[in-house]
Structure formats: structure tokens, C-alpha cells
Amino acid sequence: MKLSEIVNILEATVLVGNDQLDKEITRGGAADLMSDILAGLSDKCIFLTGLTTIQAVRTALVADVSAVVFVRSKNPPQEVIELAKEQNVPVLISPYSMFVSCGRLHAKGITGLDGKT
Amino acid sequence: MTDLKKIFHVKGNDFTHAGEASVNIKNMLKSIGLDPKLIRRIGVCGYEGEMNMVMHGGDGTLSIEINTDKIILYLDDNGPGIEDLELAMKEGYSTAKDEYREMGFGAGMGLPNMKKNADEFTISSKVGRGTQVKMVFSLNH
Ligand SMILES: Nc1ncnc2c1ncn2[C@@H]1O[C@H](COP(=O)(O)OP(=O)(O)O)[C@@H](O)[C@H]1O
Ligand SMILES: [Mg+2]
């Protein structure tokens, strides 16, 4: 599905990447452990996390995820937004918890990083 | 033949800049049009290694060498070194401080993941002297 659809499903706010809502997303991973994302390499994937750190964005960049979602309405510090803008990676904020955010996406067909449902 | 070599300096305990070198490397590889899957593997290996240097190693360098048939990443730090390499390579083994765990690191998966993603992985370390890692990525498959 398109990133714009993910925005709708999560009722998310788009902090960065309004120009990239046409991006195709098929998989997702959720973690507060950076290694879990770094070990699950996949394309066209979205990365949900509760950690609004600059390292979460750098992890997203090197793992080449298509978008980052900060859950539970957590607003990242300004420097995190700046880095995401500079590096052109979309950042969304979901008002839902990690559990519910993942559940909503999975119910609509987003699979795990390994492609399993 | 080496077409290009670039050296990035990494500072121990500096979390503001930690990971910057790997992001630069990733962008560099993207600009030369390398296969995205390979870029991801190299990016992740560089990043796990760079974070290890920042958290456990101290000051050092992350270098990339681009050859016609392979890409090589080198990590080199002057930190405390690793006493038991076999233990350090085990999945789940970590001596990371709590403050690093709160930032999402310290799962003990870094070294094993580097080994898994590189075509060749070598690590050497001397207590009190530092740690060196070499990771080779073949361009021929
Ligand atoms: N550059 C280094 N200098 C000193 N010790 C290191 C270095 N890299 C790794 N280590 C040691 O190896 C352990 C395992 O590393 P790793 O698998 O990356 O897990 P983590 O970084 O999550 O602890 C670390 O906890 C640390 O004790
Ligand atoms: Mg590590």
C-alpha cells in the first residue's frame, strides 16, 4: 500500500515526507531495540518505535527503511526532525500505542519484515 | 586495484555524531549506484561497528575501500580491547551500560549480525590496545 494509506490507517501526523506519500510499503517492523531492525533487513518497510532518538533515525537510514513511525504521540526533539528532513526519510507520529499501531497495520495486510503474516 | 578509500573518524561516547560515518558511507554507495541490498548490508555492518566503537571502543576510525571486485570496511580503535573474542561473538552477549540500553543498544547482536552480513569477517583485539575488524563484501554475485 502507499504511505498515504498508512497515514490514514494510523490517523498519523506527517512530520517529514509530505512529498513522499506515494511510496509503496509492504512490510513493517516494530522495536525499541535498534538491533532488531538492523537484523531484519527488508525493503519497502516501515519502522515503528517508541524511541524518538537521533539514533533511531540513523538506524532507519542505514537499514534503508522507507518511513519511521513514532508511536503514542511522542514528539521527537527538533534535531531528530532536522536529520530526517536533511536525509529525506519520512517521519510519522501515531497517536496509538505500539501494540495498537502494529495491529491496525497488520489487519490491513502489512506483513513482518520477513514477509510472514 | 583500489579505486577509492575514505577514512572517517569516530569519537568514543559521542552519541550526537554516532552513526554519521555509516550514514555518509550509505549515501556515498547510493550515489555510485550500488545494488540497494548490498548497500543495506554494508550500511548495517558499518553502523553496528561504529556504534560498538562509540559505546565500547572509544576513539577510532571507520574506513571504506572500494575496489573493482569488492568493498572493504575497516574498523580500528584504540579502546580497551576484548578479552574473550569467542564470547563477544555470541548472540546476546553484551557488556553495554544501562544508559546505552535505554537508547536501544546492547542487545548483543551487533558482532554476530556483522559476521552474518559480510562475505568475510575478521576481528582481532588486544586488551589495553584496541580492536580491529575487517569486513569484505564481494561485488561478484
Ligand atoms: N570495539 C570494541 N571495543 C571493546 N569491546 C567491544 C568492541 N566491540 C564489541 N565489544 C564487546 O563485545 C560485546 C558484544 O558486542 P555486540 O555483539 O556488538 O553487542 P552490543 O554492542 O549490543 O553489546 C560488547 O558488549 C563489548 O563487550
Ligand atoms: Mg554492538
PDB file of N, CA, C and O in Angstrom, chain A residues 17-49:
ATOM      1  N   GLY A  17       8.184  14.387   5.090  1.00  0.00           N
ATOM      2  CA  GLY A  17       7.947  13.495   3.960  1.00  0.00           C
ATOM      3  C   GLY A  17       6.590  13.626   3.297  1.00  0.00           C
ATOM      4  O   GLY A  17       6.114  12.685   2.659  1.00  0.00           O
ATOM      5  N   ASN A  18       5.959  14.803   3.429  1.00  0.00           N
ATOM      6  CA  ASN A  18       4.682  15.008   2.755  1.00  0.00           C
ATOM      7  C   ASN A  18       4.764  14.811   1.243  1.00  0.00           C
ATOM      8  O   ASN A  18       3.760  14.530   0.598  1.00  0.00           O
ATOM      9  N   ASP A  19       5.971  14.929   0.734  1.00  0.00           N
ATOM     10  CA  ASP A  19       6.182  14.781  -0.714  1.00  0.00           C
ATOM     11  C   ASP A  19       6.450  13.323  -1.098  1.00  0.00           C
ATOM     12  O   ASP A  19       6.692  13.016  -2.253  1.00  0.00           O
ATOM     13  N   GLN A  20       6.407  12.428  -0.095  1.00  0.00           N
ATOM     14  CA  GLN A  20       6.759  11.027  -0.399  1.00  0.00           C
ATOM     15  C   GLN A  20       5.624  10.059  -0.103  1.00  0.00           C
ATOM     16  O   GLN A  20       5.836   8.870   0.091  1.00  0.00           O
ATOM     17  N   LEU A  21       4.400  10.582  -0.027  1.00  0.00           N
ATOM     18  CA  LEU A  21       3.269   9.752   0.399  1.00  0.00           C
ATOM     19  C   LEU A  21       2.876   8.697  -0.641  1.00  0.00           C
ATOM     20  O   LEU A  21       2.058   7.831  -0.367  1.00  0.00           O
ATOM     21  N   ASP A  22       3.494   8.762  -1.800  1.00  0.00           N
ATOM     22  CA  ASP A  22       3.222   7.764  -2.834  1.00  0.00           C
ATOM     23  C   ASP A  22       4.094   6.527  -2.702  1.00  0.00           C
ATOM     24  O   ASP A  22       3.905   5.540  -3.418  1.00  0.00           O
ATOM     25  N   LYS A  23       5.061   6.570  -1.792  1.00  0.00           N
ATOM     26  CA  LYS A  23       5.962   5.434  -1.571  1.00  0.00           C
ATOM     27  C   LYS A  23       5.187   4.163  -1.266  1.00  0.00           C
ATOM     28  O   LYS A  23       4.218   4.189  -0.511  1.00  0.00           O
ATOM     29  N   GLU A  24       5.660   3.056  -1.819  1.00  0.00           N
ATOM     30  CA  GLU A  24       4.996   1.770  -1.602  1.00  0.00           C
ATOM     31  C   GLU A  24       5.566   1.088  -0.355  1.00  0.00           C
ATOM     32  O   GLU A  24       6.778   1.005  -0.187  1.00  0.00           O
ATOM     33  N   ILE A  25       4.687   0.622   0.527  1.00  0.00           N
ATOM     34  CA  ILE A  25       5.115  -0.069   1.751  1.00  0.00           C
ATOM     35  C   ILE A  25       4.423  -1.427   1.795  1.00  0.00           C
ATOM     36  O   ILE A  25       3.213  -1.514   1.594  1.00  0.00           O
ATOM     37  N   THR A  26       5.188  -2.503   2.054  1.00  0.00           N
ATOM     38  CA  THR A  26       4.531  -3.810   2.157  1.00  0.00           C
ATOM     39  C   THR A  26       4.813  -4.503   3.489  1.00  0.00           C
ATOM     40  O   THR A  26       4.072  -5.374   3.909  1.00  0.00           O
ATOM     41  N   ARG A  27       5.908  -4.104   4.150  1.00  0.00           N
ATOM     42  CA  ARG A  27       6.304  -4.791   5.375  1.00  0.00           C
ATOM     43  C   ARG A  27       6.523  -3.807   6.513  1.00  0.00           C
ATOM     44  O   ARG A  27       6.671  -2.609   6.276  1.00  0.00           O
ATOM     45  N   GLY A  28       6.597  -4.356   7.723  1.00  0.00           N
ATOM     46  CA  GLY A  28       6.845  -3.474   8.852  1.00  0.00           C
ATOM     47  C   GLY A  28       7.574  -4.185   9.967  1.00  0.00           C
ATOM     48  O   GLY A  28       7.532  -5.411  10.097  1.00  0.00           O
ATOM     49  N   GLY A  29       8.288  -3.404  10.764  1.00  0.00           N
ATOM     50  CA  GLY A  29       8.961  -3.936  11.941  1.00  0.00           C
ATOM     51  C   GLY A  29       8.781  -2.942  13.073  1.00  0.00           C
ATOM     52  O   GLY A  29       8.767  -1.735  12.844  1.00  0.00           O
ATOM     53  N   ALA A  30       8.629  -3.471  14.301  1.00  0.00           N
ATOM     54  CA  ALA A  30       8.462  -2.593  15.452  1.00  0.00           C
ATOM     55  C   ALA A  30       9.482  -2.967  16.495  1.00  0.00           C
ATOM     56  O   ALA A  30       9.640  -4.145  16.812  1.00  0.00           O
ATOM     57  N   ALA A  31      10.207  -1.994  17.004  1.00  0.00           N
ATOM     58  CA  ALA A  31      11.221  -2.310  18.005  1.00  0.00           C
ATOM     59  C   ALA A  31      11.706  -1.074  18.728  1.00  0.00           C
ATOM     60  O   ALA A  31      11.724   0.033  18.183  1.00  0.00           O
ATOM     61  N   ASP A  32      12.084  -1.286  19.973  1.00  0.00           N
ATOM     62  CA  ASP A  32      12.825  -0.267  20.701  1.00  0.00           C
ATOM     63  C   ASP A  32      14.282  -0.693  20.787  1.00  0.00           C
ATOM     64  O   ASP A  32      15.119   0.011  21.330  1.00  0.00           O
ATOM     65  N   LEU A  33      14.552  -1.884  20.261  1.00  0.00           N
ATOM     66  CA  LEU A  33      15.927  -2.374  20.173  1.00  0.00           C
ATOM     67  C   LEU A  33      16.406  -2.175  18.746  1.00  0.00           C
ATOM     68  O   LEU A  33      15.860  -2.769  17.815  1.00  0.00           O
ATOM     69  N   MET A  34      17.414  -1.324  18.587  1.00  0.00           N
ATOM     70  CA  MET A  34      17.873  -0.995  17.238  1.00  0.00           C
ATOM     71  C   MET A  34      18.327  -2.239  16.480  1.00  0.00           C
ATOM     72  O   MET A  34      18.107  -2.360  15.278  1.00  0.00           O
ATOM     73  N   SER A  35      18.952  -3.179  17.184  1.00  0.00           N
ATOM     74  CA  SER A  35      19.454  -4.394  16.525  1.00  0.00           C
ATOM     75  C   SER A  35      18.348  -5.205  15.862  1.00  0.00           C
ATOM     76  O   SER A  35      18.591  -5.899  14.881  1.00  0.00           O
ATOM     77  N   ASP A  36      17.146  -5.135  16.415  1.00  0.00           N
ATOM     78  CA  ASP A  36      16.045  -5.896  15.825  1.00  0.00           C
ATOM     79  C   ASP A  36      15.735  -5.404  14.420  1.00  0.00           C
ATOM     80  O   ASP A  36      15.351  -6.187  13.550  1.00  0.00           O
ATOM     81  N   ILE A  37      15.870  -4.106  14.220  1.00  0.00           N
ATOM     82  CA  ILE A  37      15.633  -3.551  12.887  1.00  0.00           C
ATOM     83  C   ILE A  37      16.850  -3.814  12.004  1.00  0.00           C
ATOM     84  O   ILE A  37      16.735  -4.210  10.851  1.00  0.00           O
ATOM     85  N   LEU A  38      18.032  -3.655  12.591  1.00  0.00           N
ATOM     86  CA  LEU A  38      19.265  -3.842  11.819  1.00  0.00           C
ATOM     87  C   LEU A  38      19.446  -5.293  11.383  1.00  0.00           C
ATOM     88  O   LEU A  38      20.140  -5.577  10.422  1.00  0.00           O
ATOM     89  N   ALA A  39      18.820  -6.230  12.112  1.00  0.00           N
ATOM     90  CA  ALA A  39      18.967  -7.641  11.769  1.00  0.00           C
ATOM     91  C   ALA A  39      17.872  -8.114  10.823  1.00  0.00           C
ATOM     92  O   ALA A  39      17.941  -9.207  10.275  1.00  0.00           O
ATOM     93  N   GLY A  40      16.863  -7.291  10.619  1.00  0.00           N
ATOM     94  CA  GLY A  40      15.707  -7.763   9.841  1.00  0.00           C
ATOM     95  C   GLY A  40      15.587  -7.159   8.458  1.00  0.00           C
ATOM     96  O   GLY A  40      14.503  -7.024   7.937  1.00  0.00           O
ATOM     97  N   LEU A  41      16.736  -6.788   7.896  1.00  0.00           N
ATOM     98  CA  LEU A  41      16.773  -6.074   6.610  1.00  0.00           C
ATOM     99  C   LEU A  41      15.716  -6.470   5.599  1.00  0.00           C
ATOM    100  O   LEU A  41      15.544  -7.622   5.273  1.00  0.00           O
ATOM    101  N   SER A  42      15.043  -5.460   5.085  1.00  0.00           N
ATOM    102  CA  SER A  42      13.944  -5.708   4.170  1.00  0.00           C
ATOM    103  C   SER A  42      13.705  -4.435   3.360  1.00  0.00           C
ATOM    104  O   SER A  42      14.079  -3.359   3.796  1.00  0.00           O
ATOM    105  N   ASP A  43      13.084  -4.576   2.194  1.00  0.00           N
ATOM    106  CA  ASP A  43      12.759  -3.311   1.512  1.00  0.00           C
ATOM    107  C   ASP A  43      11.289  -2.979   1.634  1.00  0.00           C
ATOM    108  O   ASP A  43      10.485  -3.761   2.116  1.00  0.00           O
ATOM    109  N   LYS A  44      10.973  -1.782   1.227  1.00  0.00           N
ATOM    110  CA  LYS A  44       9.606  -1.252   1.288  1.00  0.00           C
ATOM    111  C   LYS A  44       9.004  -1.443   2.675  1.00  0.00           C
ATOM    112  O   LYS A  44       7.864  -1.897   2.821  1.00  0.00           O
ATOM    113  N   CYS A  45       9.790  -1.174   3.702  1.00  0.00           N
ATOM    114  CA  CYS A  45       9.271  -1.435   5.039  1.00  0.00           C
ATOM    115  C   CYS A  45       9.195  -0.170   5.889  1.00  0.00           C
ATOM    116  O   CYS A  45       9.848   0.825   5.627  1.00  0.00           O
ATOM    117  N   ILE A  46       8.359  -0.282   6.901  1.00  0.00           N
ATOM    118  CA  ILE A  46       8.138   0.815   7.814  1.00  0.00           C
ATOM    119  C   ILE A  46       8.671   0.402   9.186  1.00  0.00           C
ATOM    120  O   ILE A  46       8.639  -0.781   9.530  1.00  0.00           O
ATOM    121  N   PHE A  47       9.188   1.336   9.930  1.00  0.00           N
ATOM    122  CA  PHE A  47       9.840   1.054  11.214  1.00  0.00           C
ATOM    123  C   PHE A  47       9.089   1.816  12.307  1.00  0.00           C
ATOM    124  O   PHE A  47       9.093   3.041  12.333  1.00  0.00           O
ATOM    125  N   LEU A  48       8.418   1.050  13.185  1.00  0.00           N
ATOM    126  CA  LEU A  48       7.688   1.680  14.298  1.00  0.00           C
ATOM    127  C   LEU A  48       8.520   1.591  15.566  1.00  0.00           C
ATOM    128  O   LEU A  48       9.067   0.525  15.885  1.00  0.00           O
ATOM    129  N   THR A  49       8.607   2.683  16.284  1.00  0.00           N
ATOM    130  CA  THR A  49       9.406   2.668  17.506  1.00  0.00           C
ATOM    131  C   THR A  49       8.891   3.694  18.512  1.00  0.00           C
ATOM    132  O   THR A  49       8.220   4.666  18.148  1.00  0.00           O
TER     133      THR A  49
END
